[in-house]
């Protein structure tokens, strides 16, 4: 009796596909990703070992428990992909997008490497897709009476994207007639990554909107049955923001947002929406969808051109860009040209600089009266050296900075680690979870030190005097404060894009960490911040900081589209 695995492989003509791969990759090194029951069936039914030059097989479960071999194949961890010599990655799983989400989240794999998967579309499928797009175009023209945009989207969008365009027109028509409140849902994956606060506050001023936060676990966490929603609910409830646990534990997906009455959905980022079954291509059927980059983009990252963010962004209603420079950056990276999705507004997180400091954040610093210079040390998560962003120097410098803080009581220190740093330390074996927590606790125990690991970190920025970091987004977010930045560089660091290179001119760049002591002395003891004027000039030239705030520009745009 045929199993579901047999039928799946026959349905997607795997035998023919394997023959094609065998010819195409005759002299290529292949890694297979996914060592589950489907992979077992492939090995059982097909002569895959002799068809392909398989150098290794890989699976997420090998991060915790890796045998030397599996079914006669050498095994590797996902975190070792970037260090392995291979030419093509073939996904032997049902849902390759879920695996891409995981690999991209941790920078284990970049799609400049070739990858293939079982359910790829054949020529017949492409023809059918063309016919479907033509039908969608006819529906769009009939609904909008706009031949110009119909033609424009026919040539710039695939059928799924075109269908999203049609869906948004229908949603807009419905919302413009709606008498009840417009329900706005903010998807929260982690309070540390929350970036919509100012937009939330601006919409809250208008009684025509009803707001709700829906928290979901990060993909890599719920696979390990770790659910951080309780922490998020506590964090936002303390701020009197309505929030619910949006995870359906039985079906292991997001609860039905349509049943919640969502009219507008704000996403945090693209990395987990497919797994939770809430990508814009689906939610466009009943809601307008919005997004902004989780991080302020300063590097030549190829991740925006990978499958997951490309599919995500190209099906959005609107994506808000942080600057004029970033508009073509996203257009090229995520193939958004001529799709009318991007709108330049500025970066909403930066609205926090226009607000008074929450006095509670003064208490985070041991010297509450601010008699000593306050220093933030913010290590990035990219501690793997081969592949990925390659920014973090945490492996080499973690102990140095802890000792530096101990030996310099004339300064106040606060460590603000990237929220993914702990899991990266565990994944790479640099620290266990317990060792990492012990390290952070040592900072908290310092008489002149502390640690902050939650969201709402802009009040930490505002109460500080200088940032020391090897990060990327923090460089842009902190730069607007006008305060000095010490950039910790590394040879493996992903290059800055043109925007980042301009900002880099206003940062202190020690060749060795020992030089940091001299930089701090020059700035705080001698009062000589030699790059202050450079930073001020760059801020004025590069950043979009609209009067009234970024959130007002975003909400004004939404209201205009809704004819409010």
Coordinates of C-alpha atoms in Angstrom, one line a residue:
X1 CA 0.0 0.0 0.0
X2 CA 1.4 3.4 -1.0
X3 CA 2.2 5.9 1.7
X4 CA 1.6 9.6 1.7
X5 CA 5.4 9.9 1.0
X6 CA 5.2 7.6 -2.1
X7 CA 2.2 9.5 -3.4
X8 CA 3.9 12.9 -2.9
X9 CA 7.0 11.8 -4.7
X10 CA 5.0 10.4 -7.6
X11 CA 2.8 13.5 -7.7
X12 CA 5.8 15.7 -8.2
X13 CA 7.5 13.3 -10.6
X14 CA 10.5 12.9 -8.4
X15 CA 12.0 10.1 -10.6
X16 CA 12.2 12.5 -13.6
X17 CA 13.4 15.4 -11.4
X18 CA 16.2 13.2 -10.0
X19 CA 17.4 12.3 -13.5
X20 CA 17.4 16.0 -14.4
X21 CA 19.4 16.9 -11.3
X22 CA 21.8 14.0 -11.9
X23 CA 22.7 15.5 -15.4
X24 CA 22.7 19.1 -14.2
X25 CA 24.8 18.5 -11.1
X26 CA 27.1 15.7 -12.5
X27 CA 30.3 17.4 -11.3
X28 CA 28.7 19.4 -8.4
X29 CA 28.9 18.9 -4.7
X30 CA 25.4 18.4 -3.2
X31 CA 24.0 18.7 0.3
X32 CA 20.5 17.4 1.1
X33 CA 18.5 19.2 3.7
X34 CA 15.9 17.4 5.7
X35 CA 16.4 13.9 7.2
X36 CA 12.8 13.0 8.0
X37 CA 10.4 10.3 6.8
X38 CA 10.3 11.8 3.3
X39 CA 14.0 11.6 3.0
X40 CA 13.9 8.0 4.3
X41 CA 11.5 7.1 1.6
X42 CA 13.6 8.8 -1.1
X43 CA 16.6 6.8 0.0
X44 CA 14.5 3.6 0.0
X45 CA 12.9 4.0 -3.4
X46 CA 15.5 5.9 -5.5
X47 CA 19.2 5.4 -6.2
X48 CA 20.0 8.8 -4.9
X49 CA 23.5 7.9 -3.6
X50 CA 24.7 7.0 -7.1
X51 CA 22.7 9.7 -8.9
X52 CA 24.1 12.7 -7.0
X53 CA 27.5 13.6 -5.5
X54 CA 26.2 14.0 -2.0
X55 CA 28.8 15.4 0.4
X56 CA 26.5 15.5 3.4
X57 CA 23.0 15.6 4.7
X58 CA 21.7 18.2 7.1
X59 CA 18.8 18.7 9.5
X60 CA 17.8 21.1 12.3
X61 CA 17.7 18.3 14.8
X62 CA 21.4 17.8 14.3
X63 CA 22.1 21.1 16.1
X64 CA 21.4 19.2 19.4
X65 CA 22.2 15.6 18.6
X66 CA 24.2 14.8 15.5
X67 CA 25.2 11.3 14.5
X68 CA 28.3 10.9 12.3
X69 CA 26.3 9.4 9.5
X70 CA 22.6 8.8 8.6
X71 CA 21.6 6.1 6.2
X72 CA 25.1 6.0 4.9
X73 CA 25.5 9.7 4.5
X74 CA 27.8 12.1 6.4
X75 CA 25.9 14.5 8.6
X76 CA 26.4 18.2 9.3
X77 CA 24.7 20.8 11.5
X78 CA 22.9 23.7 9.9
X79 CA 25.3 26.0 11.6
X80 CA 28.1 24.3 9.7
X81 CA 26.6 24.9 6.3
X82 CA 28.5 28.1 5.8
X83 CA 31.8 26.3 6.5
X84 CA 31.1 23.4 4.1
X85 CA 32.3 23.3 0.5
X86 CA 29.3 22.6 -1.7
X87 CA 27.6 23.9 -4.8
X88 CA 23.9 23.2 -4.4
X89 CA 21.4 22.6 -1.5
X90 CA 18.5 20.3 -2.2
X91 CA 15.6 20.3 0.2
X92 CA 14.1 16.9 0.8
X93 CA 11.1 18.1 2.8
X94 CA 7.5 19.0 2.1
X95 CA 7.8 22.6 3.0
X96 CA 11.2 24.0 1.9
X97 CA 10.1 27.6 2.9
X98 CA 10.0 26.7 6.5
X99 CA 13.6 25.4 6.3
X100 CA 14.7 28.6 4.5
X101 CA 13.1 30.7 7.2
X102 CA 15.2 28.8 9.8
X103 CA 18.4 29.0 7.8
X104 CA 18.0 32.7 6.9
X105 CA 17.0 33.7 10.5
X106 CA 20.4 32.4 11.7
X107 CA 22.4 33.4 8.6
X108 CA 23.4 29.7 8.1
X109 CA 22.6 29.9 4.4
X110 CA 22.4 32.6 1.8
X111 CA 20.6 32.1 -1.5
X112 CA 23.5 33.2 -3.6
X113 CA 24.1 29.5 -3.3
X114 CA 21.9 27.4 -5.6
X115 CA 19.1 25.5 -4.0
X116 CA 16.4 23.2 -5.3
X117 CA 13.3 21.5 -3.9
X118 CA 11.0 18.7 -4.8
X119 CA 7.8 20.6 -5.7
X120 CA 9.3 23.0 -8.2
X121 CA 7.0 24.2 -10.9
X122 CA 7.5 22.4 -14.3
X123 CA 7.0 24.0 -17.7
X124 CA 3.3 22.9 -17.7
X125 CA 2.8 24.6 -14.4
X126 CA 4.4 27.9 -15.7
X127 CA 1.9 27.9 -18.6
X128 CA -1.0 27.3 -16.3
X129 CA 0.3 30.2 -14.1
X130 CA 0.4 32.5 -17.1
X131 CA -3.3 31.7 -17.9
X132 CA -4.3 32.2 -14.3
X133 CA -2.5 35.6 -14.2
X134 CA -4.4 36.6 -17.4
X135 CA -7.6 35.8 -15.7
X136 CA -6.6 37.8 -12.6
X137 CA -5.7 40.7 -14.8
X138 CA -9.2 40.6 -16.3
X139 CA -10.8 40.6 -12.8
X140 CA -8.6 43.5 -11.7
X141 CA -9.5 45.5 -14.8
X142 CA -13.2 44.8 -14.3
X143 CA -13.0 45.8 -10.6
X144 CA -10.8 48.9 -10.9
X145 CA -11.5 50.1 -14.4
X146 CA -7.8 51.0 -14.5
X147 CA -6.1 49.7 -17.7
X148 CA -2.8 51.4 -16.9
X149 CA -2.3 49.7 -13.6
X150 CA -3.7 46.4 -14.9
X151 CA -1.0 46.4 -17.6
X152 CA 1.7 47.6 -15.2
X153 CA 1.0 44.8 -12.7
X154 CA 0.6 42.1 -15.4
X155 CA 4.2 42.7 -16.4
X156 CA 5.7 43.3 -12.9
X157 CA 3.8 40.8 -10.7
X158 CA 3.4 37.1 -10.7
X159 CA -0.2 35.7 -10.4
X160 CA -0.1 35.5 -6.6
X161 CA 1.2 39.1 -6.3
X162 CA -1.4 40.2 -8.8
X163 CA -4.1 38.5 -6.9
X164 CA -3.0 40.3 -3.7
X165 CA -3.3 43.6 -5.6
X166 CA -6.9 42.7 -6.4
X167 CA -7.6 41.6 -2.9
X168 CA -6.4 44.9 -1.5
X169 CA -8.7 46.9 -3.8
X170 CA -11.6 44.9 -2.5
X171 CA -10.5 45.4 1.1
X172 CA -10.1 49.1 0.5
X173 CA -13.6 49.3 -0.9
X174 CA -15.0 47.5 2.1
X175 CA -13.2 49.6 4.7
X176 CA -14.1 52.9 3.0
X177 CA -17.7 52.0 3.6
X178 CA -17.3 50.5 7.1
X179 CA -19.2 52.2 9.9
X180 CA -17.7 50.3 12.8
X181 CA -14.2 50.8 14.1
X182 CA -11.3 49.6 11.8
X183 CA -9.5 46.9 13.7
X184 CA -5.7 47.1 13.5
X185 CA -3.6 44.0 14.5
X186 CA 0.1 44.2 15.3
X187 CA 1.9 40.9 15.1
X188 CA 4.5 40.6 17.9
X189 CA 7.2 38.0 17.6
X190 CA 9.3 39.4 20.4
X191 CA 9.0 42.5 22.6
X192 CA 12.8 43.1 21.9
X193 CA 12.0 43.5 18.2
X194 CA 8.9 45.7 18.7
X195 CA 9.1 48.6 16.3
X196 CA 5.6 50.0 15.9
X197 CA 5.2 51.8 19.2
X198 CA 4.9 55.3 17.8
X199 CA 2.5 54.1 15.1
X200 CA 0.4 52.4 17.7
X201 CA 0.3 55.5 19.8
X202 CA -0.6 57.7 16.8
X203 CA -3.5 55.4 15.8
X204 CA -4.7 55.2 19.4
X205 CA -5.4 58.9 19.2
X206 CA -8.1 58.3 16.6
X207 CA -11.3 56.6 18.0
X208 CA -12.1 55.2 14.6
X209 CA -9.4 52.6 15.1
X210 CA -9.4 49.6 17.5
X211 CA -6.0 48.2 18.3
X212 CA -4.8 44.7 19.3
X213 CA -1.4 43.1 19.7
X214 CA -1.1 39.4 18.8
X215 CA 2.0 37.6 20.0
X216 CA 3.5 34.5 18.4
X217 CA 6.6 32.4 19.1
X218 CA 9.6 32.7 16.8
X219 CA 9.8 29.7 14.4
X220 CA 12.9 28.3 15.9
X221 CA 11.5 28.5 19.4
X222 CA 8.2 26.8 18.9
X223 CA 10.0 23.9 17.2
X224 CA 11.7 23.3 20.5
X225 CA 8.4 23.8 22.3
X226 CA 9.6 27.1 23.8
X227 CA 6.8 29.7 24.0
X228 CA 7.9 33.2 25.0
X229 CA 4.4 34.8 24.6
X230 CA 4.0 35.0 28.4
X231 CA 6.9 37.4 28.6
X232 CA 5.5 39.5 25.7
X233 CA 2.1 39.6 27.3
X234 CA 3.5 40.8 30.6
X235 CA 5.7 43.4 28.8
X236 CA 2.9 45.0 26.9
X237 CA 0.2 44.6 29.5
X238 CA 2.4 46.7 31.9
X239 CA 2.1 49.4 29.3
X240 CA -1.7 49.1 29.1
X241 CA -1.6 47.7 25.6
X242 CA -4.2 45.0 24.7
X243 CA -2.5 41.8 23.7
X244 CA -3.4 38.1 23.3
X245 CA -1.5 34.9 22.8
X246 CA -2.1 34.2 19.1
X247 CA -0.7 30.7 18.9
X248 CA -3.0 27.8 18.2
X249 CA -1.2 25.1 20.2
X250 CA -3.2 22.2 18.8
X251 CA -2.6 23.0 15.1
X252 CA 0.8 24.8 15.7
X253 CA -0.1 27.9 13.7
X254 CA -1.4 31.4 14.3
X255 CA -5.0 31.7 15.3
X256 CA -7.4 32.8 12.5
X257 CA -6.8 36.6 12.1
X258 CA -9.9 36.9 10.0
X259 CA -12.0 35.6 12.9
X260 CA -10.4 38.3 15.1
X261 CA -11.8 40.8 12.6
X262 CA -8.5 42.1 11.3
X263 CA -8.8 45.0 8.8
X264 CA -5.2 46.2 8.9
X265 CA -2.2 44.0 9.9
X266 CA 1.3 45.3 10.8
X267 CA 4.0 42.7 10.6
X268 CA 7.3 42.7 12.5
X269 CA 9.4 41.0 9.8
X270 CA 9.0 38.3 7.2
X271 CA 10.9 35.4 8.8
X272 CA 8.1 33.3 10.3
X273 CA 4.8 34.3 8.6
X274 CA 4.7 31.3 6.2
X275 CA 5.1 28.8 9.1
X276 CA 2.3 30.5 11.0
X277 CA 0.1 30.5 7.8
X278 CA -0.3 34.3 7.9
X279 CA 1.7 35.5 4.8
X280 CA 0.3 38.7 3.1
X281 CA -0.7 36.6 0.1
X282 CA -3.3 34.9 2.4
X283 CA -4.2 37.8 4.8
X284 CA -4.7 40.1 1.8
X285 CA -8.0 38.4 1.3
X286 CA -9.5 40.3 4.3
X287 CA -6.9 42.9 5.5
X288 CA -4.5 45.6 4.4
X289 CA -0.9 44.5 5.3
X290 CA 2.0 46.8 6.3
X291 CA 5.6 46.3 7.2
X292 CA 8.8 48.1 7.9
X293 CA 12.3 46.6 8.1
X294 CA 12.9 45.2 11.5
X295 CA 16.5 46.6 11.4
X296 CA 17.8 49.8 9.9
X297 CA 19.6 48.5 6.8
X298 CA 23.3 49.6 6.6
X299 CA 25.0 46.6 5.1
X300 CA 25.1 44.9 1.7
X301 CA 23.0 42.1 2.8
X302 CA 21.6 39.7 0.2
X303 CA 18.9 38.4 2.6
X304 CA 16.3 40.8 1.2
X305 CA 16.8 39.1 -2.2
X306 CA 16.1 35.6 -0.8
X307 CA 12.9 33.7 -1.3
X308 CA 11.2 34.4 2.1
X309 CA 11.4 38.2 2.2
X310 CA 10.9 38.5 -1.6
X311 CA 7.6 36.6 -1.4
X312 CA 6.6 38.5 1.7
X313 CA 7.3 42.0 0.5
X314 CA 5.9 41.6 -3.0
X315 CA 2.5 40.6 -1.5
X316 CA 2.3 43.5 1.0
X317 CA -0.1 46.4 0.6
X318 CA 2.5 48.9 1.7
X319 CA 6.1 48.7 3.0
X320 CA 7.4 51.8 4.7
X321 CA 11.1 52.6 3.7
X322 CA 13.4 54.3 6.2
X323 CA 15.0 56.7 3.8
X324 CA 15.0 57.8 0.1
X325 CA 18.1 55.8 -0.4
X326 CA 16.4 52.6 0.9
X327 CA 13.6 52.7 -1.6
X328 CA 15.7 51.5 -4.6
X329 CA 17.6 49.3 -2.2
X330 CA 14.4 47.3 -1.5
X331 CA 13.1 47.7 -5.0
X332 CA 16.2 45.9 -6.3
X333 CA 16.6 43.5 -3.4
X334 CA 13.0 42.2 -3.2
X335 CA 12.0 42.8 -6.8
X336 CA 9.5 45.5 -6.0
X337 CA 9.9 47.7 -9.0
X338 CA 6.6 48.9 -10.6
X339 CA 4.6 47.3 -7.8
X340 CA 3.5 50.4 -5.9
X341 CA 4.3 48.9 -2.5
X342 CA 7.1 51.1 -1.1
X343 CA 6.4 54.5 0.6
X344 CA 9.3 56.5 2.1
X345 CA 8.3 57.6 5.6
X346 CA 11.4 57.4 7.8
X347 CA 12.0 54.8 10.5
X348 CA 9.2 54.7 13.1
X349 CA 11.4 53.5 16.0
X350 CA 13.2 56.9 15.8
X351 CA 10.1 58.7 16.9
X352 CA 11.1 57.7 20.4
X353 CA 13.7 60.5 20.4
X354 CA 10.9 63.0 20.3
X355 CA 9.4 61.7 23.6
X356 CA 10.5 62.5 27.2
X357 CA 12.6 59.8 28.9
X358 CA 10.8 57.3 31.0
X359 CA 12.2 58.0 34.5
X360 CA 12.3 54.2 35.2
X361 CA 15.2 53.9 32.8
X362 CA 17.4 56.1 34.9
X363 CA 17.2 53.4 37.5
X364 CA 18.7 50.8 35.1
X365 CA 22.0 52.7 35.5
X366 CA 23.6 52.1 39.0
X367 CA 24.6 55.8 39.0
X368 CA 21.1 57.2 38.8
X369 CA 22.2 60.8 39.2
X370 CA 24.3 60.5 36.0
X371 CA 27.6 61.7 37.6
X372 CA 29.6 59.4 35.4
X373 CA 29.6 58.8 31.6
X374 CA 27.3 56.0 30.6
X375 CA 28.4 53.4 28.1
X376 CA 26.3 50.9 26.2
X377 CA 28.0 47.7 25.0
X378 CA 25.8 46.1 22.4
X379 CA 27.2 42.8 20.9
X380 CA 25.6 41.4 17.7
X381 CA 24.5 37.8 17.3
X382 CA 26.5 36.9 14.1
X383 CA 29.4 35.1 15.9
X384 CA 29.8 32.5 13.2
X385 CA 32.8 33.5 11.1
X386 CA 32.0 31.7 7.8
X387 CA 29.0 33.1 6.0
X388 CA 26.2 35.2 7.5
X389 CA 26.8 38.8 8.6
X390 CA 30.1 38.1 10.3
X391 CA 29.8 41.2 12.4
X392 CA 30.1 40.0 15.9
X393 CA 33.3 40.0 17.9
X394 CA 31.6 38.6 20.9
X395 CA 33.6 35.3 21.0
X396 CA 36.9 37.3 21.0
X397 CA 35.8 40.2 23.1
X398 CA 33.1 39.1 25.6
X399 CA 35.6 38.7 28.5
X400 CA 37.6 41.8 27.5
X401 CA 34.6 44.1 27.9
X402 CA 33.5 42.5 31.2
X403 CA 37.0 43.0 32.5
X404 CA 37.1 46.5 31.0
X405 CA 34.0 47.4 32.9
X406 CA 35.4 46.0 36.2
X407 CA 38.6 47.9 35.8
X408 CA 37.0 51.3 34.9
X409 CA 34.8 52.4 37.8
X410 CA 34.8 55.9 36.5
X411 CA 32.3 54.8 33.9
X412 CA 28.8 53.3 34.0
X413 CA 28.3 50.2 31.8
X414 CA 25.2 48.5 30.4
X415 CA 25.3 45.4 28.1
X416 CA 22.4 45.3 25.6
X417 CA 22.9 42.0 23.7
X418 CA 21.1 41.2 20.5
X419 CA 18.0 39.0 21.3
X420 CA 19.3 36.2 19.1
X421 CA 22.8 36.2 20.7
X422 CA 22.0 33.6 23.3
X423 CA 20.7 31.1 20.8
X424 CA 23.7 31.7 18.5
X425 CA 26.1 31.0 21.4
X426 CA 24.2 27.7 22.0
X427 CA 24.0 26.8 18.3
X428 CA 27.7 27.3 17.7
X429 CA 28.8 25.8 21.0
X430 CA 30.5 29.0 22.3
X431 CA 28.4 29.0 25.4
X432 CA 25.7 26.9 26.9
X433 CA 22.4 28.6 27.8
X434 CA 23.5 28.5 31.5
X435 CA 27.0 29.9 30.7
X436 CA 25.4 32.7 28.7
X437 CA 23.0 33.6 31.5
X438 CA 25.9 33.5 34.0
X439 CA 27.8 35.9 31.8
X440 CA 24.9 38.4 31.7
X441 CA 24.4 38.0 35.5
X442 CA 28.1 39.0 36.0
X443 CA 27.3 42.3 34.3
X444 CA 24.3 42.8 36.6
X445 CA 26.4 42.2 39.7
X446 CA 29.0 44.9 38.8
X447 CA 28.8 48.0 41.0
X448 CA 29.0 50.1 37.9
X449 CA 27.3 47.8 35.4
X450 CA 24.0 46.2 34.5
X451 CA 22.2 44.4 31.7
X452 CA 19.1 45.2 29.6
X453 CA 17.5 42.4 27.5
X454 CA 14.0 43.7 26.9
X455 CA 12.5 45.9 24.2
X456 CA 11.8 49.7 24.4
X457 CA 15.6 50.2 24.3
X458 CA 15.4 53.7 23.0
X459 CA 15.1 55.0 26.5
X460 CA 18.3 53.2 27.2
X461 CA 19.8 55.1 24.2
X462 CA 18.5 58.4 25.5
X463 CA 19.9 58.0 29.0
X464 CA 23.3 56.9 27.7
X465 CA 26.4 58.9 26.5
X466 CA 28.1 56.6 24.0
X467 CA 27.5 53.3 22.2
X468 CA 30.1 50.6 21.7
X469 CA 28.9 47.9 19.2
X470 CA 29.7 45.6 16.4
X471 CA 26.0 45.6 15.3
X472 CA 24.4 47.1 12.2
X473 CA 20.9 48.4 12.8
X474 CA 21.9 49.9 16.2
X475 CA 24.4 52.0 14.3
X476 CA 21.7 53.8 12.4
X477 CA 19.2 53.9 15.3
X478 CA 21.7 55.4 17.7
X479 CA 23.4 57.7 15.2
X480 CA 20.3 60.0 15.1
X481 CA 20.9 60.7 18.8
X482 CA 24.0 62.6 17.8
X483 CA 26.0 60.8 20.4
X484 CA 29.4 59.2 19.7
X485 CA 29.6 55.6 18.5
X486 CA 32.6 53.2 18.8
X487 CA 32.4 50.7 15.9
X488 CA 34.0 47.3 16.6
X489 CA 35.0 46.1 13.1
X490 CA 36.2 42.7 12.0
X491 CA 37.7 41.3 8.8
X492 CA 34.7 39.0 8.3
X493 CA 32.2 41.8 8.6
X494 CA 29.6 42.1 5.8
X495 CA 30.4 45.3 3.9
X496 CA 28.4 48.4 4.5
X497 CA 26.1 49.7 1.8
X498 CA 26.5 53.3 0.6
X499 CA 24.2 54.6 3.3
X500 CA 26.2 52.7 6.0
X501 CA 29.5 53.9 4.5
X502 CA 28.4 57.5 4.9
X503 CA 27.4 56.9 8.6
X504 CA 30.7 55.1 9.2
X505 CA 32.5 58.4 8.6
X506 CA 31.0 59.7 11.9
X507 CA 32.1 56.7 14.0
X508 CA 35.2 56.0 16.0
X509 CA 36.9 52.9 14.7
X510 CA 39.7 51.5 16.9
X511 CA 42.1 49.1 15.2
X512 CA 42.5 47.3 18.5
X513 CA 40.1 47.1 21.5
X514 CA 42.8 48.5 23.7
X515 CA 42.4 51.8 21.9
X516 CA 38.9 52.2 23.3
X517 CA 40.3 53.5 26.6
X518 CA 42.0 56.4 24.8
X519 CA 38.8 57.2 22.8
X520 CA 36.8 57.4 26.0
X521 CA 39.4 59.5 27.8
X522 CA 39.5 62.0 24.8
X523 CA 35.7 62.4 24.7
X524 CA 34.8 62.4 28.4
X525 CA 37.9 63.6 30.2
X526 CA 39.2 66.0 27.7
X527 CA 35.8 67.0 26.2
X528 CA 37.0 66.4 22.6
X529 CA 34.4 64.6 20.5
X530 CA 36.2 65.3 17.2
X531 CA 33.5 63.6 15.1
X532 CA 30.5 65.6 16.5
X533 CA 30.2 68.0 13.6
X534 CA 30.5 65.1 11.1
X535 CA 27.7 63.3 12.7
X536 CA 25.5 66.3 12.7
X537 CA 26.1 66.9 9.0
X538 CA 25.3 63.3 8.2
X539 CA 22.1 63.3 10.2
X540 CA 20.8 66.3 8.4
X541 CA 21.8 64.9 5.0
X542 CA 20.9 61.2 5.2
X543 CA 17.9 60.6 7.5
X544 CA 14.2 61.2 7.0
X545 CA 13.0 62.9 10.2
X546 CA 9.6 64.4 9.3
X547 CA 8.1 67.2 11.4
X548 CA 5.5 65.6 13.6
X549 CA 7.2 62.2 13.4
X550 CA 7.4 59.2 11.2
X551 CA 4.3 57.6 12.8
X552 CA 2.1 60.6 11.8
X553 CA 3.3 60.3 8.2
X554 CA 2.4 56.6 8.2
X555 CA -1.0 57.1 9.8
X556 CA -1.8 60.0 7.5
X557 CA -1.0 57.8 4.6
X558 CA -3.3 55.1 5.8
X559 CA -6.2 57.5 6.6
X560 CA -5.8 59.0 3.1
X561 CA -6.1 55.6 1.5
X562 CA -9.2 54.9 3.6
X563 CA -10.7 58.3 2.8
X564 CA -10.9 59.1 6.5

